[in-house]
Amino acid sequence: MRESIIMKIHYGTALAAVALVAVHILMRLTQGFSESLEYDSVIANYKFLPYAGMLEIILILLSIHGFNGLRVILLELKQGKTYEKAVSYGCVVAMIALIAYGSRTIIMVNTGMT
Amino acid sequence: MAQTTSLAENMSSSQSITLRIARYNPEHDSTKTFMEFQIQYEKWTTVLEAILDVKKHFDHSVAVRYSCRQATCGSCGMIINGKPRLACFTKISELNSNIITVEPMNNFPIIRDLAVKFERLFDTHHKVKPYLIRDDTEISTNTKEFLQSPEELEQYIQFSNCIKCGLCNSACPTMATDSSFVGPQALAQAYRYVADSRDKGKDDRLKILDDSHGIWRCHFAGSCSQVCPKGVDPAMGIQLLRGYMLGFRS
Ligand code: HEM
Ligand code: SF4
Ligand code: FES
């Protein structure tokens, strides 16, 4: 993929994350901090589909942004054909793994599998 | 008469500083060492003149590159009291210090002492095609001239002041670790030609820079623009160039 497309995604995911994380924080402010971390409250949040969907989108956005950022840092740290290939593919694999693991939690709680 | 008096006054203003010169020969030294010299200077004495004084009177083996002595050739870039500067364009008196330390530029391989290799800078500069690209020419017919309005000239003129001294590349934090990064000097020159209304090579150059070690590896540190001795603002050039890639400019 062209670097400009990757960086457009990088900036786009950052902007979208600012908006969605703001909503996420505002939602948390509707109750006290310790209250919001109570088991029933957390479960209820995940069961509320629009909110769970938003958390899923934040997970995807920040995984893409964070792992691309990590790729950039690693590419600037050291150079070499094999190393750079390993970094690029490694970051994509780690990104997919994190999204899969996070989605698993969201889906399991949302569908009442816990 | 008046002239003689002022000359005498100036002579008496002569002061001394300690000049610390980094010595390093990659062929047999494992680390950089410093040699110290006491140098007399006047308020107009430049750091380059002080180094040449050392070569003339104390140690002729100090390696330093210079030519024009007037901030035009771009040869004498070095780190002076921690900051990349031109030695011929830096007066000792402006440094406000009794100790002047000169070291070779960062991010350049050292040939010896203060002289560094410029191959990477020339290669990256060449890579961005630093010339007007178009099919026709004004040389072939004597009736033709590529006219430009003052506004069109304004778009790029400051960037054409670049003397390829490499101080910006020396100050850039990405250059320090990314050996494939194209660097602020070449990026600013890419902008200089892309923004020239006579040039048709924009797509070519943007393609070259749209690489994993190209324009996107600039992280807005801005140190390049802080150190440029010619008033070029490479950091701004890079962001304007990015504007084309992000669709804000055409
Ligand atoms: C939502 C707020 C965020 C915004 C507005 C944002 C914005 C940005 C921008 C503009 C860059 C590019 C900087 C550059 O090219 O120099 C960047 C890089 C980066 N971001 Fe974020 N980011 C945010 C959140 C995050 C989070 C939560 C993470 C961690 C998961 C993260 C990880 C990174 C990394 C590792 C880099 C690469 C480092 C760098 O290029 O300097 N960011 N971010
Ligand atoms: S942009 Fe300025 S600092 Fe960089 S090479 Fe050109 S003149 Fe030197
Ligand atoms: S000697 Fe030419 S720029 Fe300093």
XYZ file of C-alpha atoms and ligand atoms in Angstrom:
419
model
C 0.000 0.000 0.000
C 1.197 3.503 -0.779
C 2.570 5.336 2.249
C 0.270 8.336 1.670
C -2.793 6.065 1.880
C -1.484 4.478 5.091
C -0.854 7.920 6.613
C -4.288 9.195 5.558
C -5.704 6.220 7.442
C -3.381 7.040 10.367
C -4.613 10.648 10.612
C -8.224 9.643 9.891
C -8.299 6.998 12.628
C -6.795 9.541 15.080
C -9.489 12.126 14.287
C -12.319 9.592 14.446
C -10.915 8.257 17.728
C -10.944 11.756 19.249
C -14.661 12.033 18.474
C -15.609 8.547 19.658
C -13.381 8.568 22.759
C -15.054 11.884 23.675
C -18.467 10.165 23.496
C -17.042 7.257 25.487
C -15.802 9.608 28.222
C -19.073 11.558 28.268
C -20.981 8.279 28.723
C -18.719 7.426 31.659
C -19.513 10.775 33.254
C -23.198 9.824 33.478
C -22.349 7.821 36.596
C -19.699 7.959 39.319
C -16.280 6.525 38.438
C -16.334 3.604 40.899
C -19.959 2.914 40.040
C -19.106 2.700 36.344
C -16.566 -0.030 37.071
C -19.017 -2.258 38.946
C -19.586 -5.675 37.390
C -23.266 -5.169 36.563
C -22.633 -1.748 35.139
C -19.847 -2.992 32.853
C -21.979 -5.921 31.662
C -24.920 -3.583 31.039
C -22.752 -1.337 28.921
C -21.623 -4.219 26.732
C -25.205 -5.426 26.353
C -26.336 -2.052 25.076
C -25.700 -2.687 21.379
C -25.032 0.905 20.111
C -22.491 1.452 22.905
C -20.866 -1.946 22.426
C -20.685 -1.177 18.690
C -18.966 2.098 19.430
C -16.427 0.377 21.693
C -15.770 -2.093 18.878
C -15.163 0.774 16.437
C -12.784 2.497 18.918
C -10.945 -0.803 19.302
C -10.506 -1.102 15.540
C -9.549 2.551 15.032
C -6.947 2.642 17.793
C -5.506 -0.754 16.918
C -4.948 0.384 13.336
C -3.548 3.741 14.511
C -1.402 2.347 17.310
C 0.138 -0.520 15.359
C 0.811 1.670 12.337
C 2.480 4.136 14.732
C 4.565 1.276 16.107
C 5.485 0.271 12.534
C 6.655 3.838 11.862
C 8.779 3.912 15.031
C 10.366 0.541 14.222
C 11.061 1.481 10.587
C 12.898 4.580 11.759
C 14.823 2.688 14.402
C 16.534 0.206 12.112
C 16.654 -0.406 8.374
C 17.081 -3.436 6.146
C 14.887 -5.290 3.663
C 14.095 -8.367 5.781
C 13.700 -6.362 8.976
C 11.320 -3.882 7.353
C 9.192 -6.674 5.847
C 9.056 -8.421 9.232
C 8.030 -5.159 10.950
C 5.272 -4.409 8.429
C 3.758 -7.902 8.421
C 4.331 -8.322 12.167
C 2.376 -5.144 12.909
C -0.531 -6.203 10.671
C -0.683 -9.627 12.351
C -0.491 -8.096 15.856
C -3.194 -5.588 14.898
C -5.533 -8.320 13.674
C -4.803 -10.434 16.766
C -5.624 -7.556 19.133
C -8.816 -6.662 17.266
C -9.853 -10.331 17.284
C -9.169 -10.695 21.010
C -10.981 -7.459 21.901
C -13.911 -8.266 19.627
C -14.180 -11.685 21.249
C -14.711 -10.029 24.646
C -17.254 -7.530 23.301
C -19.209 -10.161 21.348
C -19.162 -12.709 24.185
C -20.504 -10.248 26.737
C -22.978 -8.709 24.312
C -24.476 -12.069 23.399
C -24.609 -13.213 27.007
C -21.953 -15.899 26.764
C -20.474 -14.999 30.169
C 43.724 60.405 11.459
C 40.302 59.418 12.712
C 40.757 56.058 11.010
C 44.054 55.392 12.809
C 42.438 56.104 16.163
C 39.528 53.747 15.606
C 41.871 51.027 14.368
C 43.924 51.346 17.540
C 40.735 51.151 19.607
C 39.683 48.023 17.810
C 43.070 46.392 18.244
C 42.881 46.932 21.960
C 39.465 45.216 22.018
C 41.160 41.896 21.178
C 40.198 39.157 23.654
C 40.943 35.496 23.983
C 38.804 32.350 24.058
C 39.450 28.644 24.327
C 38.714 26.873 21.052
C 38.010 23.167 21.506
C 38.305 21.237 18.265
C 37.019 17.679 17.891
C 39.700 15.356 16.496
C 38.798 12.003 15.019
C 40.243 9.839 12.310
C 37.992 6.820 11.637
C 40.983 4.906 10.275
C 42.703 4.622 13.641
C 40.697 6.350 16.400
C 37.968 4.611 18.363
C 36.506 7.795 19.850
C 36.460 11.521 19.298
C 38.909 13.563 21.398
C 39.197 17.324 21.851
C 42.225 19.580 21.450
C 42.203 22.998 23.102
C 43.747 26.200 21.785
C 43.868 29.736 23.152
C 42.835 32.095 20.375
C 42.910 35.889 20.190
C 39.837 37.296 18.496
C 38.289 40.583 17.491
C 34.594 41.278 17.556
C 34.333 40.405 13.849
C 36.417 37.195 13.981
C 34.468 34.185 12.724
C 34.754 30.650 14.046
C 36.212 29.603 10.681
C 38.930 32.250 10.988
C 39.750 30.956 14.475
C 40.063 27.399 13.139
C 42.271 28.605 10.280
C 44.358 30.453 12.873
C 44.912 27.127 14.640
C 45.903 25.513 11.334
C 48.333 28.328 10.585
C 50.001 28.707 13.973
C 49.448 25.554 16.056
C 48.395 22.429 14.203
C 48.074 22.344 10.446
C 46.631 18.823 10.479
C 43.138 19.906 11.630
C 40.758 18.791 8.863
C 38.105 21.352 7.933
C 36.204 22.019 4.710
C 35.618 25.587 3.553
C 35.750 27.669 0.435
C 33.824 30.920 0.019
C 34.029 32.266 3.607
C 30.798 34.166 2.967
C 27.914 31.734 3.595
C 27.534 30.919 -0.081
C 29.254 27.627 -0.877
C 27.770 25.566 1.977
C 31.070 23.861 2.839
C 31.775 24.860 6.423
C 28.791 23.436 8.338
C 29.699 22.104 11.783
C 28.355 21.883 15.317
C 29.400 25.042 17.151
C 28.627 25.081 20.862
C 26.057 22.346 20.363
C 24.188 23.844 17.400
C 24.641 23.215 13.670
C 25.985 26.449 12.125
C 28.192 27.716 9.314
C 31.654 28.434 10.754
C 32.192 31.336 8.333
C 28.856 32.892 9.249
C 29.210 32.625 13.036
C 31.152 35.290 14.866
C 32.882 34.291 18.092
C 31.514 37.422 19.749
C 27.893 36.404 19.067
C 28.308 33.112 20.943
C 28.730 34.851 24.329
C 31.030 32.157 25.647
C 34.689 31.912 26.624
C 34.807 28.356 25.367
C 33.929 27.539 21.772
C 33.544 23.858 20.962
C 33.518 22.781 17.320
C 32.497 19.292 16.242
C 31.621 17.638 12.930
C 27.950 17.751 11.858
C 25.699 15.041 13.285
C 24.044 12.540 10.940
C 26.967 12.645 8.478
C 29.816 10.085 8.352
C 33.098 11.683 9.451
C 36.021 11.804 7.031
C 38.341 13.344 9.617
C 37.975 15.930 12.419
C 35.437 18.505 11.164
C 35.138 17.258 7.580
C 32.165 15.010 6.810
C 30.966 13.012 3.806
C 28.212 14.637 1.724
C 27.323 11.650 -0.487
C 23.974 10.979 1.167
C 22.890 14.619 0.905
C 23.870 14.789 -2.767
C 22.144 11.451 -3.481
C 18.869 12.456 -1.807
C 19.020 15.897 -3.427
C 19.501 14.268 -6.818
C 16.696 11.802 -6.114
C 14.022 14.534 -5.952
C 14.955 15.802 -9.457
C 16.087 19.317 -8.530
C 15.507 20.891 -11.945
C 12.568 22.065 -14.028
C 10.815 19.192 -15.736
C 8.821 19.905 -18.905
C 8.849 18.836 -22.549
C 9.536 22.190 -24.169
C 12.420 24.532 -23.452
C 13.076 28.238 -23.644
C 16.515 27.606 -25.052
C 15.374 26.084 -28.366
C 13.638 29.180 -29.696
C 14.771 32.721 -29.170
C 11.233 34.013 -29.029
C 10.174 32.017 -26.017
C 10.426 32.887 -22.363
C 8.697 31.257 -19.401
C 7.098 34.205 -17.689
C 6.273 34.191 -14.009
C 4.277 36.667 -11.959
C 5.687 38.009 -8.650
C 3.015 35.928 -6.860
C 4.166 32.760 -8.620
C 7.774 33.540 -7.734
C 6.781 34.104 -4.114
C 5.576 30.485 -3.893
C 9.093 29.054 -3.947
C 11.726 31.821 -3.953
C 12.920 31.401 -0.346
C 13.588 27.701 -1.012
C 15.921 28.539 -3.882
C 18.268 30.159 -1.343
C 19.391 26.697 -0.195
C 23.192 26.323 -0.396
C 23.203 22.554 0.359
C 25.183 23.036 3.552
C 23.378 20.132 5.249
C 22.806 21.900 8.573
C 19.097 21.019 8.406
C 19.877 17.337 7.843
C 22.308 17.509 10.750
C 19.616 18.920 13.069
C 16.853 16.500 12.006
C 15.982 13.831 14.618
C 14.667 11.379 12.005
C 17.979 11.576 10.111
C 19.714 10.412 13.300
C 18.214 6.927 13.198
C 16.667 6.435 9.750
C 19.518 5.850 7.315
C 17.078 5.748 4.386
C 15.178 8.967 5.175
C 15.249 11.485 2.345
C 15.826 14.391 4.772
C 14.688 18.028 5.085
C 17.156 19.435 2.548
C 15.907 17.259 -0.308
C 12.260 17.590 0.756
C 12.527 21.390 0.755
C 14.069 21.258 -2.717
C 11.320 18.950 -3.929
C 8.849 21.606 -2.801
C 10.916 24.341 -4.480
C 10.407 22.709 -7.893
C 6.883 21.381 -7.358
C 5.724 24.910 -6.420
C 7.407 26.479 -9.468
C 4.711 27.427 -12.014
C 7.112 26.535 -14.884
C 7.576 22.962 -13.664
C 5.543 19.938 -14.775
C 7.262 17.266 -12.677
C 4.982 17.339 -9.635
C 3.536 13.836 -10.037
C 6.996 12.369 -10.631
C 8.427 13.896 -7.476
C 5.427 13.168 -5.251
C 5.655 9.522 -6.299
C 9.342 9.401 -5.309
C 8.610 10.945 -1.908
C 5.552 8.786 -1.178
C 7.675 6.031 0.282
C 8.110 4.413 3.712
C 11.295 6.509 4.174
C 9.998 9.544 2.308
C 8.070 12.645 3.286
C 5.880 10.944 5.915
C 8.854 10.326 8.184
C 8.941 14.031 9.096
C 7.426 14.411 12.584
C 7.157 18.189 12.751
C 10.198 18.702 15.031
C 11.071 21.877 13.087
C 14.761 21.851 14.043
C 15.714 22.072 10.338
C 14.148 25.529 10.063
C 15.737 26.641 13.346
C 19.262 26.075 12.055
C 19.076 27.077 8.376
C 21.555 29.939 7.835
C 19.842 31.110 4.632
C 16.348 31.698 5.979
C 14.911 28.653 4.232
C 12.042 27.026 6.152
C 12.320 23.326 5.213
C 9.709 22.329 7.818
C 7.139 24.561 6.125
C 8.139 23.283 2.681
C 7.565 19.723 3.884
C 4.092 20.539 5.211
C 3.170 22.412 1.997
C 4.381 19.403 0.002
C 2.263 17.149 2.193
C -0.664 19.414 1.331
C -0.440 18.198 -2.291
C -0.500 14.572 -1.152
C -3.416 15.049 1.230
C -5.422 16.928 -1.414
C -5.305 20.399 0.204
C -3.248 21.814 -2.675
C -3.160 21.095 -6.374
C -7.203 9.941 19.909
C -6.157 10.695 20.091
C -4.959 10.574 19.184
C -4.560 11.442 18.238
C -5.237 12.746 17.842
C -3.351 10.915 17.647
C -2.654 11.518 16.615
C -1.475 11.065 16.101
C -0.742 11.683 15.022
C -1.141 12.943 14.294
C 0.380 10.953 14.830
C 1.454 11.198 13.777
C 2.584 11.927 14.425
C 3.731 12.055 13.510
O 3.703 11.659 12.335
O 4.749 12.558 13.992
C 0.363 9.863 15.764
C 1.357 8.906 15.863
C 1.287 7.821 16.708
N 0.225 7.468 17.522
Fe -1.397 8.572 17.851
N -3.031 9.735 18.243
C -3.987 9.469 19.199
C -4.073 8.368 20.022
C -3.169 7.340 20.034
C -3.270 6.149 20.885
C -4.392 5.877 21.883
C -2.202 5.389 20.605
C -1.801 4.041 21.189
C -2.596 3.003 20.988
C -1.401 6.087 19.618
C -0.208 5.627 19.094
C 0.554 6.320 18.196
C 1.880 5.902 17.806
C 2.634 4.680 18.322
C 2.330 6.841 16.872
C 3.682 6.840 16.156
C 4.622 7.751 16.812
C 4.902 8.960 15.998
O 4.736 8.932 14.763
O 5.286 9.967 16.594
N -2.015 7.268 19.287
N -0.770 9.939 16.518
S 17.734 24.245 3.660
Fe 19.119 25.681 4.751
S 20.151 24.342 6.282
Fe 19.264 22.979 4.749
S 20.913 22.602 3.262
Fe 19.681 24.340 2.473
S 20.698 26.171 3.255
Fe 21.511 24.449 4.454
S 33.009 28.668 3.669
Fe 31.418 28.742 2.175
S 29.636 28.653 3.417
Fe 31.212 28.844 4.880
